[in-house]
Short mmCIF file of C-alpha atoms and ligand atoms in Angstrom, two decimals:
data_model
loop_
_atom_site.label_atom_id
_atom_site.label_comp_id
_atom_site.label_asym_id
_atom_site.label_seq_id
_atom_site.Cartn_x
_atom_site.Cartn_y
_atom_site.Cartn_z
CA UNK P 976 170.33 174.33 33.81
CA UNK P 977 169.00 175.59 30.33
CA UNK P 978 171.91 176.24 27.67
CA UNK P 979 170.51 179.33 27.33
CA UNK P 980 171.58 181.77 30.22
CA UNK P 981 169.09 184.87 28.67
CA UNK P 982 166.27 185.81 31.37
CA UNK P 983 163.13 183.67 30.68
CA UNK P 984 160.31 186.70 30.25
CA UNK P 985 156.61 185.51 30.64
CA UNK P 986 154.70 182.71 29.06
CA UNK P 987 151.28 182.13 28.84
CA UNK P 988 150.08 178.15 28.79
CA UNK P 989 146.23 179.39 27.39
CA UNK P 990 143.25 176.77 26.41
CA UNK P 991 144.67 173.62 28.00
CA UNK P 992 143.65 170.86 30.31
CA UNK P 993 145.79 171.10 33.11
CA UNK P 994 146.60 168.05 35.57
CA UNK P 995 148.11 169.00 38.82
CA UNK P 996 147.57 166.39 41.32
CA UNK P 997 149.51 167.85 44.12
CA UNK P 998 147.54 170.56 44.07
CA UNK P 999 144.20 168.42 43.50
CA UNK P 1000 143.43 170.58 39.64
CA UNK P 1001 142.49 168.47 36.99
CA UNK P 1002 140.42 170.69 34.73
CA UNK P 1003 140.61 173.58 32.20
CA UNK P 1004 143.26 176.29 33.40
CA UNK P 1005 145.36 178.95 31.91
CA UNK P 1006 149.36 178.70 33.29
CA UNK P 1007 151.49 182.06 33.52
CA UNK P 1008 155.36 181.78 34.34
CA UNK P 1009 156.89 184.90 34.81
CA UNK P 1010 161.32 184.98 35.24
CA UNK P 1011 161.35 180.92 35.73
CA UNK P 1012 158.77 180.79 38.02
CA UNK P 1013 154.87 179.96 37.68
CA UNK P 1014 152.98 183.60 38.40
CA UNK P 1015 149.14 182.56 38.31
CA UNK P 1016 147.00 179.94 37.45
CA UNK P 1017 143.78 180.48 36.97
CA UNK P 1018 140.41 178.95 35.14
CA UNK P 1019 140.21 179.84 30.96
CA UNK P 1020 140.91 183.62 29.72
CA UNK P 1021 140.83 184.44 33.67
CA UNK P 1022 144.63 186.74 33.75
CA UNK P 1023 145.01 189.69 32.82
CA UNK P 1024 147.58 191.49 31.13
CA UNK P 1025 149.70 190.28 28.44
CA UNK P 1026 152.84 188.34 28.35
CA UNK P 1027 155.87 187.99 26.04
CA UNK P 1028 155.09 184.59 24.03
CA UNK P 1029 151.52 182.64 24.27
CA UNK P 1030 151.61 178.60 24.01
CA UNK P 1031 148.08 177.19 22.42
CA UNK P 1032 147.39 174.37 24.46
CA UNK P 1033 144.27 173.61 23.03
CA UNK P 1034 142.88 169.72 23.28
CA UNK P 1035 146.26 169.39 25.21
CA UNK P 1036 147.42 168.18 28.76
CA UNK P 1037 149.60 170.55 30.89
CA UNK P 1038 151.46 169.05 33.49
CA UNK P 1039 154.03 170.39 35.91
CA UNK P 1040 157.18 169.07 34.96
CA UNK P 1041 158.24 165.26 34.62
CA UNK P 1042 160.67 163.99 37.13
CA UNK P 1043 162.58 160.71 36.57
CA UNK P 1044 164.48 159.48 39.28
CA UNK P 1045 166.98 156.71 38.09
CA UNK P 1046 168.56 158.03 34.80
CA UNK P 1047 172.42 156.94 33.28
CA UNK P 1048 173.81 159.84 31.29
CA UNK P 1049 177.61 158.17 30.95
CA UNK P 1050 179.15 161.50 32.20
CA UNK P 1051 181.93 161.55 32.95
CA UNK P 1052 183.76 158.38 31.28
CA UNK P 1053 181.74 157.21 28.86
CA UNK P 1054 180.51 159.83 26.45
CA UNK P 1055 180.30 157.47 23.68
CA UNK P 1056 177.41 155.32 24.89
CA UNK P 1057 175.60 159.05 25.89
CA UNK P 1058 177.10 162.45 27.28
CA UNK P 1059 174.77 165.19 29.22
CA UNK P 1060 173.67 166.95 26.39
CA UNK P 1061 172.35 164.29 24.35
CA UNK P 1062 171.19 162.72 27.62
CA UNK P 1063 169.24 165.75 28.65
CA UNK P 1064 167.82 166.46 25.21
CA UNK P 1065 166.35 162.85 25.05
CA UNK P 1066 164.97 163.82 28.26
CA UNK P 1067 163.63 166.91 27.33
CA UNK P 1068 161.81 165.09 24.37
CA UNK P 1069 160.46 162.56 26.61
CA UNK P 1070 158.53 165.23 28.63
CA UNK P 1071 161.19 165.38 31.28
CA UNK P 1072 162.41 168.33 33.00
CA UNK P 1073 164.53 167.16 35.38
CA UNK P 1074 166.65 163.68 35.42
CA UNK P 1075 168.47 162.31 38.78
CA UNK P 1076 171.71 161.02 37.96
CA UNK P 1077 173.22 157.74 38.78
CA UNK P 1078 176.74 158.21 40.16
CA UNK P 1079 178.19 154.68 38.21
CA UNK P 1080 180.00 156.77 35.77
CA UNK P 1081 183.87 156.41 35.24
CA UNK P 1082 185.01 157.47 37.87
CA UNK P 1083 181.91 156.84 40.20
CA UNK P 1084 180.83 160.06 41.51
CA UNK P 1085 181.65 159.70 44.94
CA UNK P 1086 182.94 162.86 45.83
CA UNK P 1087 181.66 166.54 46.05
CA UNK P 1088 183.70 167.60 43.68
CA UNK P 1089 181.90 165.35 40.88
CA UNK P 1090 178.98 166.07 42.12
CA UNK P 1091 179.32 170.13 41.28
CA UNK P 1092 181.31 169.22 38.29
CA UNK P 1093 177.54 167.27 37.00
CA UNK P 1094 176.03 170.13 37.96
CA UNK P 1095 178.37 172.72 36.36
CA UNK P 1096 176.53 175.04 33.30
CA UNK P 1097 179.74 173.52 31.40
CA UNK P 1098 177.88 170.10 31.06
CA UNK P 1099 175.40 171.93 28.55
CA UNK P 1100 172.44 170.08 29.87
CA UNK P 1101 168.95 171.50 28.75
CA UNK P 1102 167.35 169.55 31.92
CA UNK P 1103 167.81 170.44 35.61
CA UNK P 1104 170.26 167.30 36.97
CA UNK P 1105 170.16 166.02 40.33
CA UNK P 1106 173.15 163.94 41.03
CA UNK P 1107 172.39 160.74 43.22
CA UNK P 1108 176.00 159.94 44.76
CA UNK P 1109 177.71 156.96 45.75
CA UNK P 1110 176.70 155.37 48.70
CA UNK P 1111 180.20 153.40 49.10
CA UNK P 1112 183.10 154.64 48.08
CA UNK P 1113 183.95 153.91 44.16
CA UNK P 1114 181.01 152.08 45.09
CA UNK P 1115 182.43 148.67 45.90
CA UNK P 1116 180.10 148.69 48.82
CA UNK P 1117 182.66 148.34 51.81
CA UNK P 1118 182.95 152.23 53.46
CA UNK P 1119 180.40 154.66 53.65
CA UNK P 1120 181.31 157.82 51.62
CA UNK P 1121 180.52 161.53 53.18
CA UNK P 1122 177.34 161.85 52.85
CA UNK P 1123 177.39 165.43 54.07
CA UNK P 1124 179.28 166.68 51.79
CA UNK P 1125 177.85 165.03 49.42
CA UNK P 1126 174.85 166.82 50.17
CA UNK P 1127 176.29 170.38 50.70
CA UNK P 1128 177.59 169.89 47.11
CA UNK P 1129 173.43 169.13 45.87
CA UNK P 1130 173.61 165.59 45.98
CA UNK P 1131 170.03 164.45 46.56
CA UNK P 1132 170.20 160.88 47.70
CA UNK P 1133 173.06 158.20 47.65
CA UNK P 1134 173.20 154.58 45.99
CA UNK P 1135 175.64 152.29 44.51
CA UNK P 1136 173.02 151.24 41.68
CA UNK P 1137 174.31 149.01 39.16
CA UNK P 1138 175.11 147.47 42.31
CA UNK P 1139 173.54 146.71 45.54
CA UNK P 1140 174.61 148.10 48.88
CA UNK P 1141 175.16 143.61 49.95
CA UNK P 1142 176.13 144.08 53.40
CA UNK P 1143 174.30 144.45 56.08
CA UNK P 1144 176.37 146.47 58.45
CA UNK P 1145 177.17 148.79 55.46
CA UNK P 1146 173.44 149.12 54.49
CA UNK P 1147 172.40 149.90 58.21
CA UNK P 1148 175.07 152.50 58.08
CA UNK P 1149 173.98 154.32 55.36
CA UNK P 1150 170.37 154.12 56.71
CA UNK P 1151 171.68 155.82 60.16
CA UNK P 1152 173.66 158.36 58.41
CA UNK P 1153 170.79 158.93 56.04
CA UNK P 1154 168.35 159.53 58.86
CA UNK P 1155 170.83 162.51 60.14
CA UNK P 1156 170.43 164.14 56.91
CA UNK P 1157 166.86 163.01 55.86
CA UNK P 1158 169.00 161.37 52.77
CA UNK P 1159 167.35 158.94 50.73
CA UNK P 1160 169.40 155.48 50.59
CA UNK P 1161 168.44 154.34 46.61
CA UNK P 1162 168.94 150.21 46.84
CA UNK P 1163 169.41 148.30 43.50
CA UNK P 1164 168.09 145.63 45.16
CA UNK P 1165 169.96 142.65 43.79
CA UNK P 1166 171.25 139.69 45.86
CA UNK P 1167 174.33 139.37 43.95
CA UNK P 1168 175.06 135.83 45.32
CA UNK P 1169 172.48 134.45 43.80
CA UNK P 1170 173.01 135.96 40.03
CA UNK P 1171 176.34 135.92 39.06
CA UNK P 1172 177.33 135.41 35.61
CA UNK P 1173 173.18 135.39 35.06
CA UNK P 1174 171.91 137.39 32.30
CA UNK P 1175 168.10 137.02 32.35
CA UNK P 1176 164.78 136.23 34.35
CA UNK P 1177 164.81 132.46 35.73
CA UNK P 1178 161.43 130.66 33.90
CA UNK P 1179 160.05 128.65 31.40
CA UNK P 1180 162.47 131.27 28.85
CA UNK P 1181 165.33 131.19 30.53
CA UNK P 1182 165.33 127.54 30.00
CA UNK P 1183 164.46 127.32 26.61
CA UNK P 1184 167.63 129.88 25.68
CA UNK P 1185 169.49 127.35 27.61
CA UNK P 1186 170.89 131.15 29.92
CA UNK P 1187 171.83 130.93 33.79
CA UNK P 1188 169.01 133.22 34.92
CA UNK P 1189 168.06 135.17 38.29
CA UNK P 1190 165.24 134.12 40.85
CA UNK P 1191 162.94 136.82 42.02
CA UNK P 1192 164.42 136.18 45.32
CA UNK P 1193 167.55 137.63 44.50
CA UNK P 1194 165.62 141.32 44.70
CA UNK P 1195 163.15 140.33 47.18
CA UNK P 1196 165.26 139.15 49.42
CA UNK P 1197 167.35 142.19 49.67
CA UNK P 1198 164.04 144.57 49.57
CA UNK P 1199 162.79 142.38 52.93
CA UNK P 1200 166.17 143.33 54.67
CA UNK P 1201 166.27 146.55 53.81
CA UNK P 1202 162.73 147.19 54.88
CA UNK P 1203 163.39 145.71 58.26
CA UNK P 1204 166.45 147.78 58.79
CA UNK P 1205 164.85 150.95 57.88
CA UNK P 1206 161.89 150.01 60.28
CA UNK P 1207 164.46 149.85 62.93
CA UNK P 1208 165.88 153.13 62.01
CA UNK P 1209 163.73 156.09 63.39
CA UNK P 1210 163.96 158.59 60.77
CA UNK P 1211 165.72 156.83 57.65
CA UNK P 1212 164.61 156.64 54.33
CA UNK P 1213 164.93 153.64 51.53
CA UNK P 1214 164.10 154.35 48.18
CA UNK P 1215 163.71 150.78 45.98
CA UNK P 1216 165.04 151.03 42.56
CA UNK P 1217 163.51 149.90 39.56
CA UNK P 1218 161.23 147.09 41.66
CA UNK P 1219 160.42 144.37 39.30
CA UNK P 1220 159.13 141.44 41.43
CA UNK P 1221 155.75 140.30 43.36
CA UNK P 1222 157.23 139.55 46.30
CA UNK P 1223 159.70 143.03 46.74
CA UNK P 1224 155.82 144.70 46.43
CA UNK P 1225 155.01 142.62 49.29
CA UNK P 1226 157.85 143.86 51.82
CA UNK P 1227 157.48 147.51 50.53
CA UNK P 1228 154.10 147.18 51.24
CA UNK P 1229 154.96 145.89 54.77
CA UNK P 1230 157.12 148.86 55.42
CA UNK P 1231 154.62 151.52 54.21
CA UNK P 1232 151.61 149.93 56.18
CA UNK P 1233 152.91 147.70 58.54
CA UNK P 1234 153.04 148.06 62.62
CA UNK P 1235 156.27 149.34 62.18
CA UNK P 1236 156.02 152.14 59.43
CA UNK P 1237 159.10 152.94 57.43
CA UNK P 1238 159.97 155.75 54.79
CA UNK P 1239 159.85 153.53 52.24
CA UNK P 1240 159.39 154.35 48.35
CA UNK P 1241 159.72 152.64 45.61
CA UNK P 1242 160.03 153.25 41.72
CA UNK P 1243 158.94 150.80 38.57
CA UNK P 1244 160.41 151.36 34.75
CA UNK P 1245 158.52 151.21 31.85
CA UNK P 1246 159.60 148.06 30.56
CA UNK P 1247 158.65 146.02 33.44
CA UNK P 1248 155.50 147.33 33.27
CA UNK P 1249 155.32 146.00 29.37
CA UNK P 1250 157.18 143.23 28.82
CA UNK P 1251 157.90 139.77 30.20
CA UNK P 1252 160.55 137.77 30.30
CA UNK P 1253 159.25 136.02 27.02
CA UNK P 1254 159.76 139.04 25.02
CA UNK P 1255 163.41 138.30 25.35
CA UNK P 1256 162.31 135.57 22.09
CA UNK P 1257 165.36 134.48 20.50
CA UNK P 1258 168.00 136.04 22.61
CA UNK P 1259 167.15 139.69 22.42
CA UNK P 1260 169.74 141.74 23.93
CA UNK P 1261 167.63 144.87 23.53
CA UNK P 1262 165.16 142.86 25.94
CA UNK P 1263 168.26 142.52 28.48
CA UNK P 1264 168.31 144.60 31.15
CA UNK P 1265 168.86 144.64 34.88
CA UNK P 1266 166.78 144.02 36.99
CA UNK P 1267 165.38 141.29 33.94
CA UNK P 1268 162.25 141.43 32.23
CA UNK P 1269 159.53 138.63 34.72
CA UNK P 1270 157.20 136.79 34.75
CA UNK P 1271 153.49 137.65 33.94
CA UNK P 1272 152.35 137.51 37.62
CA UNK P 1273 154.94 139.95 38.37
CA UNK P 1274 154.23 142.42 35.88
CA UNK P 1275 150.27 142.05 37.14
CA UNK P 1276 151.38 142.95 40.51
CA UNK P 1277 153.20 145.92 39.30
CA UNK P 1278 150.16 147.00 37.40
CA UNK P 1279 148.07 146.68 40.88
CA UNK P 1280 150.54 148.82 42.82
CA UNK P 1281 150.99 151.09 40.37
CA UNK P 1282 146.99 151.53 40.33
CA UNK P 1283 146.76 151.44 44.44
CA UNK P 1284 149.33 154.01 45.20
CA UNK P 1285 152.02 151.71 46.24
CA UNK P 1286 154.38 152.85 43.65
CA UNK P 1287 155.75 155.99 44.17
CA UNK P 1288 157.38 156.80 40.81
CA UNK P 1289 157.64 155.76 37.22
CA UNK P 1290 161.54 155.96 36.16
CA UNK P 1291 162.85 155.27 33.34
CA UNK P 1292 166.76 153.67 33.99
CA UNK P 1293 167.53 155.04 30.56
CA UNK P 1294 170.90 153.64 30.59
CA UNK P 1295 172.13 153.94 27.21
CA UNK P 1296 174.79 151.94 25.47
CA UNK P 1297 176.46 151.99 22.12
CA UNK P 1298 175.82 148.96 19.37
CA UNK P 1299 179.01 147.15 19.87
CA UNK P 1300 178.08 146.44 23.72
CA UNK P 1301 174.70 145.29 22.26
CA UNK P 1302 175.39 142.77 19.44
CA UNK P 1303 177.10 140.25 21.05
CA UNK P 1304 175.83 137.22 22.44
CA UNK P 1305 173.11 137.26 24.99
CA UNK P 1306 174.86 136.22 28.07
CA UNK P 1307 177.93 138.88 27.30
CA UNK P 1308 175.69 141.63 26.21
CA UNK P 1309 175.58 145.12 28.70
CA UNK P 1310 172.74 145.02 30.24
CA UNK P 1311 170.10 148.19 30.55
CA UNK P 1312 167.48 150.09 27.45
CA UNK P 1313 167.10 153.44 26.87
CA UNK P 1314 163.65 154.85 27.93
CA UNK P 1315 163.30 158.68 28.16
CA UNK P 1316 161.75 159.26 25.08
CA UNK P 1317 158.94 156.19 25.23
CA UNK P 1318 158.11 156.38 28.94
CA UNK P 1319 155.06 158.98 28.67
CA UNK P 1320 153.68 157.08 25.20
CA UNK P 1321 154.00 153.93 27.27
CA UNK P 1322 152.30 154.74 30.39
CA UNK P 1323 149.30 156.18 28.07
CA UNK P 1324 148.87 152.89 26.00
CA UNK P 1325 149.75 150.21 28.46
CA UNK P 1326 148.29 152.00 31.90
CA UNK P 1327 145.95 154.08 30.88
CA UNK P 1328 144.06 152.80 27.87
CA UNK P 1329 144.70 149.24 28.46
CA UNK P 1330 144.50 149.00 32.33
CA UNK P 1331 142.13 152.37 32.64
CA UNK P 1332 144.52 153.83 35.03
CA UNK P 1333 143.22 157.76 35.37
CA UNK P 1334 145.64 159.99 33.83
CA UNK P 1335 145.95 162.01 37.11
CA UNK P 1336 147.54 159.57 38.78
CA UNK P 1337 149.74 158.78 35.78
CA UNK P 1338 150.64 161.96 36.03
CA UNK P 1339 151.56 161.86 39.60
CA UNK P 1340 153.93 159.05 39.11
CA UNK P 1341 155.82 161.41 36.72
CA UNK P 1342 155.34 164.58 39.26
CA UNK P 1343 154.39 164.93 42.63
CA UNK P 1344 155.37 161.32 43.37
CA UNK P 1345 158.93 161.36 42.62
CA UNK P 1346 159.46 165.07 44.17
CA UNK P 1347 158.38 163.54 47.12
CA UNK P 1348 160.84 160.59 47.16
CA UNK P 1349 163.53 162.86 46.63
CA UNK P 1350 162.42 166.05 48.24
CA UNK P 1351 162.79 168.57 45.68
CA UNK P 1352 161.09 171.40 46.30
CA UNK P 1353 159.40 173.55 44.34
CA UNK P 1354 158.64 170.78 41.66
CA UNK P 1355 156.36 168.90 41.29
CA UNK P 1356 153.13 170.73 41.28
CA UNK P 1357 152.24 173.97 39.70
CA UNK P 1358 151.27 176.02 42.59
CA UNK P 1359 152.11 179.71 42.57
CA UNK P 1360 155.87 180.28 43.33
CA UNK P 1361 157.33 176.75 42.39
CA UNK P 1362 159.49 176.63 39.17
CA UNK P 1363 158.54 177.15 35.60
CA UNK P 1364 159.28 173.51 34.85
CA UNK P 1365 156.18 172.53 32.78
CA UNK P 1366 155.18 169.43 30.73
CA UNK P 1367 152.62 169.55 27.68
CA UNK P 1368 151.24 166.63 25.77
CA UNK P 1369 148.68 164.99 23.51
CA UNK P 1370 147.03 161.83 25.05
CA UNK P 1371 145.41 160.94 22.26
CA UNK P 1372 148.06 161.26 19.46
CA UNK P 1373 149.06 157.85 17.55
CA UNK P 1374 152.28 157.41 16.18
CA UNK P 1375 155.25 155.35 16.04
CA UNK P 1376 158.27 155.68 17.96
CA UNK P 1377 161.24 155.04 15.80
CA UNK P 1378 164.91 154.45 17.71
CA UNK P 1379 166.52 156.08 14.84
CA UNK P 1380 164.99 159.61 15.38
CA UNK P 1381 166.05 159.60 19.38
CA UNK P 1382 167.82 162.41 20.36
CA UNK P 1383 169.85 159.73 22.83
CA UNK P 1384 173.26 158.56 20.97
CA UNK P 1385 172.13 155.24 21.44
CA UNK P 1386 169.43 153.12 19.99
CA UNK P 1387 169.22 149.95 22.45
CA UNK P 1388 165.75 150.02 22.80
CA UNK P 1389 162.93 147.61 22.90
CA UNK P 1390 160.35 149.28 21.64
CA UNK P 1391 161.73 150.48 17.89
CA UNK P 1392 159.25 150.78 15.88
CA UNK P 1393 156.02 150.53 18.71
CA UNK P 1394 153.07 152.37 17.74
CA UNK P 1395 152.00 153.97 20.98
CA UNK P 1396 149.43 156.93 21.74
CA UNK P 1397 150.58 159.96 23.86
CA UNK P 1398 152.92 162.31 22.28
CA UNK P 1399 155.04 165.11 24.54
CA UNK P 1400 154.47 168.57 22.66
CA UNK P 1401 156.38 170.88 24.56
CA UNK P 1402 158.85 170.81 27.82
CA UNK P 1403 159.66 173.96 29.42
CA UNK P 1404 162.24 173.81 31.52
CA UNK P 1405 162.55 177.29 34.30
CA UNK P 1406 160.24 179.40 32.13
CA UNK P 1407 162.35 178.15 28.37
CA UNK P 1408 161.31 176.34 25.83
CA UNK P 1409 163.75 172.76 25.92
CA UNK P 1410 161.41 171.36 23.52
CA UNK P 1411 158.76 171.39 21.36
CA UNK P 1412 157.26 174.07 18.95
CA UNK P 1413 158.52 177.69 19.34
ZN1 ZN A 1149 170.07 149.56 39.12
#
C-alpha cells in the first residue's frame, strides 16, 4: 500500500545477481516490472525494448521481496512507541516489502473492522501489511473470535502473541476452525505458569543477576501440545512464533517428519540466532525480550535447523518501544527489540559468513519460506505475473548500524553500534521505489 497512489510505469533491474529460490534462479538475470507486476526475466541484456527508469544492479543481489511474519507496529494505541508509517519505513529500509501485523495493539485487533482499518491507504504505510488477528477475543484466550470474518476482511492467520493461546480446549478450537479455512493458528508458545513475574532466560546468568528467569520448558512444553493437537487435526495448520529453544525444534521436527505429519512451521528472530542469554551482562534491558535470549546449545540448534530446512522463516518481532519503558530496572523493563533494519546485515554476518549458510537459502527464509507459511500469493518468488515487490542488496558491504539513524521511532536495540556486512540498497514495493536510490 505505497503512499504514492500514481501508476508504477516499467522498471528495469539490469546487471544483477538475482536469487530466486522458489523458482530455483540463482545467477545473472535482468528483472522487468511493468504496472506493479514483474513482466520478464530473463539472462543479461536479453529484453527488449525500453522502459521508463533503469536500476544498475551491478555486483548486487536481487531478491523478490522480503517477507517478515511477526512484526509490532503499535497501531492503533500506541503511536508513541511506533505508528505504521515509521513502522513500514523501517521496514522498507530493512529490505522488507511486506510486514504481518500482530493484532496486540490497543484495542487488540479482534474484529474485521480493525482489520480493514490496518489495511486502510489512510495508515500511510509504504509496505504491503498483512494483519494477523486475534485468535481469542481481546485476546485473553477464553472464546474463539470469528475467524471468518476475520478472513473475509484479509486477515491472514490468527494468534494472541504476546500471549499464548494456554488452554487446551481453546487451542484445539482454533486448530479445527483453522482447518475449515486453511488459517494458520500463530502460537507464542509460552507456558505462562511457569514464568510469571520472570524477566529473563533461567542459567548460570540468570543467577548471577539474582532475576526469576524462564525454563526452556515453558515454550517447549506448549510447542509439544500443540504439535500433537494439530497431528490430530486433519487439515490444520500451527505456525510457532519466534522458536527459541532445543527442545521446541525437537517437537516441530516431530510434527513435520513424524508418522503423523502435521502443517507445522515455525519462525526464528535474529537475536536468538546471535545472542545468548549472557549478553544480557549487567542487566541489559535492550537484551530483554520475549521469548529470552538462551543458552548456547540452543542457539546451536537454531543454527542447525535453520541450515537443514527446519525453519521456515526468519522474522524479526520488531516490537518497538519508547526509552522510558526501557530504562528502568531489568525485571520491570517491556520486554521485545526492534529488528527490521538489522535482520538482513545479521543473517549475512552471523549465517552466512560465520556458519557458511548459502545465501539462497538465506534468502528463502526471507521469501519463499514465509509466503508459504502464510499463503500469500503472488510473493515470494519472481516468476512472471507475481507482484513487483523486489529486494536489492550488497552482501559484501561493511558498515555499522547505528540505532540513532533508524527510521523506527524507537531505538531499543541490541545491536547499536554492530559492524555487520550486508547492506539493503533498494526495496521496491508493487513496481515503486520505498527505498533506496532514485
Ligand atoms: Zn510473541
Amino acid at each position: 500500500m505505497p503512499k504514492d497512489k500514481s501508476k508504477p510505469g516499467s522498471l528495469l533491474i539490469k546487471g544483477g545477481h538475482l536469487i530466486d529460490p522458489a523458482a530455483h534462479i540463482d545467477g545473472p538475470m535482468d528483472v522487468l516490472l511493468r504496472d506493479g507486476r514483474v513482466a520478464e526475466i530473463a539472462l543479461p541484456n536479453e529484453i527488449p525494448g525500453s522502459a521508463d527508469e533503469k536500476f544498475d544492479a551491478r555486483g548486487l543481489i536481487v531478491a523478490p521481496g522480503f517477507i517478515d511474519l511477526h512484526v509490532h507496529l503499535r497501531e492503533p494505541g500506541q503511536g508513541y512507541k511506533e505508528t505504521m508509517v515509521t513502522g513500514t519505513e523501517a521496514a522498507a529500509a530493512g529490505g522488507f516489502t511486506s510486514v504481518c501485523t500482530m493484532p496486540n495493539t490497543t484495542p487488540v485487533i479482534d474484529t474485521p473492522e480493525w482489520v480493514a482499518w490496518q489495511r486502510e491507504p489512510e495508515r500511510g504505510a509504504v509496505v504491503n501489511v498483512f494483519p494477523v488477528a486475534a485468535a481469542t477475543r481481546a485476546s485473553r484466550g477464553a472464546a474463539l473470535t470469528d475467524f471468518a470474518a476475520l478472513r473475509r476482511a484479509g486477515a491472514v492467520g490468527v494468534t494472541d502473541d504476546g500471549k499464548p493461546i494456554l488452554d487446551d480446549e481453546i487451542m484445539r478450537g482454533a486448530l479445527l476452525l483453522g482447518a475449515d479455512l486453511n488459517l494458520p493458528v500463530v502460537q507464542h508458545a509460552e507456558d505462562t505458569r511457569l514464568t510469571e513475574n520472570c524477566s529473563m532466560h533461567e542459567g548460570r546468568t540468570s543467577f548471577r543477576l539474582g532475576l526469576r528467569a524462564m525454563p526452556s520448558i515453558a515454550e517447549a512444553s506448549m510447542v509439544d501440545r500443540d504439535v500433537y493437537l494439530a497431528q490430530r487435526i486433519p487439515g490444520s495448520r500451527l505456525h510457532v512464533a519466534h522458536l527459541s529453544t532445543a527442545d521446541a525444534l525437537k517437537a516441530v521436527r516431530r510434527g513435520k517428519r513424524g508418522n503423523h505429519k502435521a502443517r507445522v512451521t515455525c519462525e526464528v528472530t535474529p537475536h536468538h540466532f546471535t545472542l545468548l542469554d549472557e549478553d544480557v551482562g549487567e542487566y541489559n534491558t535492550n537484551c530483554k525480550m520475549n521469548p529470552p535470549l538462551r543458552s548456547a546449545a540452543d542457539r546451536e540448534a537454531i543454527l542447525v535447523a535453520l541450515a537443514d530446512g527446519t525453519v521456515d522463516a526468519i522474522a524479526t518481532d520488531h516490537a518497538p518501544h519508547a526509552t522510558h519503558e526501557k530504562e528502568v530496572e531489568f525485571d520491570r523493563a517491556a520486554f521485545g527489540v526492534t529488528g527490521l533494519e538489522t535482520a538482513l546485515p545479521l543473517a549475512i554476518t552471523k549465517l552466512h559468513r560465520e556458519q557458511k549458510i548459502r545465501l539462497t537459502r538465506i534468502v528463502e527464509l526471507f521469501t519463499a519460506g514465509p509466503a508459504r507459511v502464510f499463503n500469500l500469493r503472488g510473493r515470494g518468488s519472481l516468476t512472471r505475473g507475481n507482484f513487483a515487490d523486489v529486494t536489492i542488496f550488497d552482501a559484501k558491504k561493511r558498515w555499522t548500524f547505528e540505532a540513532a539513524k533508524s527510521r523506527s521511532m524507537s531505538r531499543n536495540t541490541p545491536f547499536d553500534g554492530w559492524p555487520l556486512t550486508g547492506k539493503v540498497v533498494a526495496t521496491i514495493v508493487g513496481g515503486k521505489m520505498m527505498y533506496g536510490a532514485e
